[in-house]
Amino acid sequence: MHLDVQDLRNFYYRSTLGRAVQKAVRAQVAEFWPEAQGQTVVGYGFAVPFLRPYLADARRVIGLMPAPQGVIGWPQGMPNISVLCEETFWPLETGHVDKLLVVHGLETSDQPGAVLEECWRVLGPGGSVLFIVPNRAGLWSRTDRTPFGFGRPYSQTQLESQLKTHNFLPERHATALYQPPSERPFWRKTAGMWERMGAKLSVVAAGGVLMVEATKRVQAPSGPGLRDKVRKPLSVLRPHPEAKPV
């Protein structure tokens, strides 16, 4: 079940907790993708809060928002780059995306496999996709006071297995949001400390969101026809007796 776009906007842009999420998750995204000079960057779901750092240098930035969720204009005060689209039919050419960020788009979908197929279709050669999903082991998936308490939370093994099934190759992973999902002043004042401590103690402390970067896996052609052709590739160099005239 998709969240309503107005609820997502209110959380990320009008609440103290949402702004803290932006800061923590955006910093971790920057660890994966420090720049996108001259590249096409696309976000799907509600990824726009984390796309702003790429507006200046990317060749093109697009925010895709699924129809069941709804769409808002973004970024504020600038030409709109957000687009309403069908979950399984994105208005993008095949193989033209360099960086694809999926936030609140996979765990809330009733068709996660079809969404992954569309991710695979639009991603270009050498491109990468970064999935950000609720961490099954974290505190944030256990409360419905934030968007990460909706949909299906994942473990790293579950997410990577699903990605491999749809021809993605997981490359790197990380977690974020070690601070408690609370608006109380104490937790807000100490949020930075919890993020720093959590990153160092990630083996024993579970972050609220799981992040997995993957690349597009293109399988080599296979089949008996190909094997027959390459079994003896140098046979064409062997001398053959001339055919006898009839």
GROMACS .gro file of N, CA and C in nm, residues 241-246:
model
   18
  241PRO      N    1   4.113  -3.086  -4.785
  241PRO     CA    2   4.135  -3.135  -4.923
  241PRO      C    3   4.034  -3.074  -5.019
  242GLU      N    4   4.081  -3.044  -5.137
  242GLU     CA    5   3.989  -2.985  -5.235
  242GLU      C    6   3.885  -3.088  -5.275
  243ALA      N    7   3.769  -3.037  -5.295
  243ALA     CA    8   3.661  -3.127  -5.337
  243ALA      C    9   3.687  -3.180  -5.478
  244LYS      N   10   3.658  -3.307  -5.499
  244LYS     CA   11   3.678  -3.366  -5.630
  244LYS      C   12   3.571  -3.317  -5.726
  245PRO      N   13   3.611  -3.283  -5.849
  245PRO     CA   14   3.510  -3.238  -5.944
  245PRO      C   15   3.413  -3.350  -5.980
  246VAL      N   16   3.290  -3.314  -6.000
  246VAL     CA   17   3.188  -3.411  -6.035
  246VAL      C   18   3.190  -3.438  -6.184
   0.00000   0.00000   0.00000
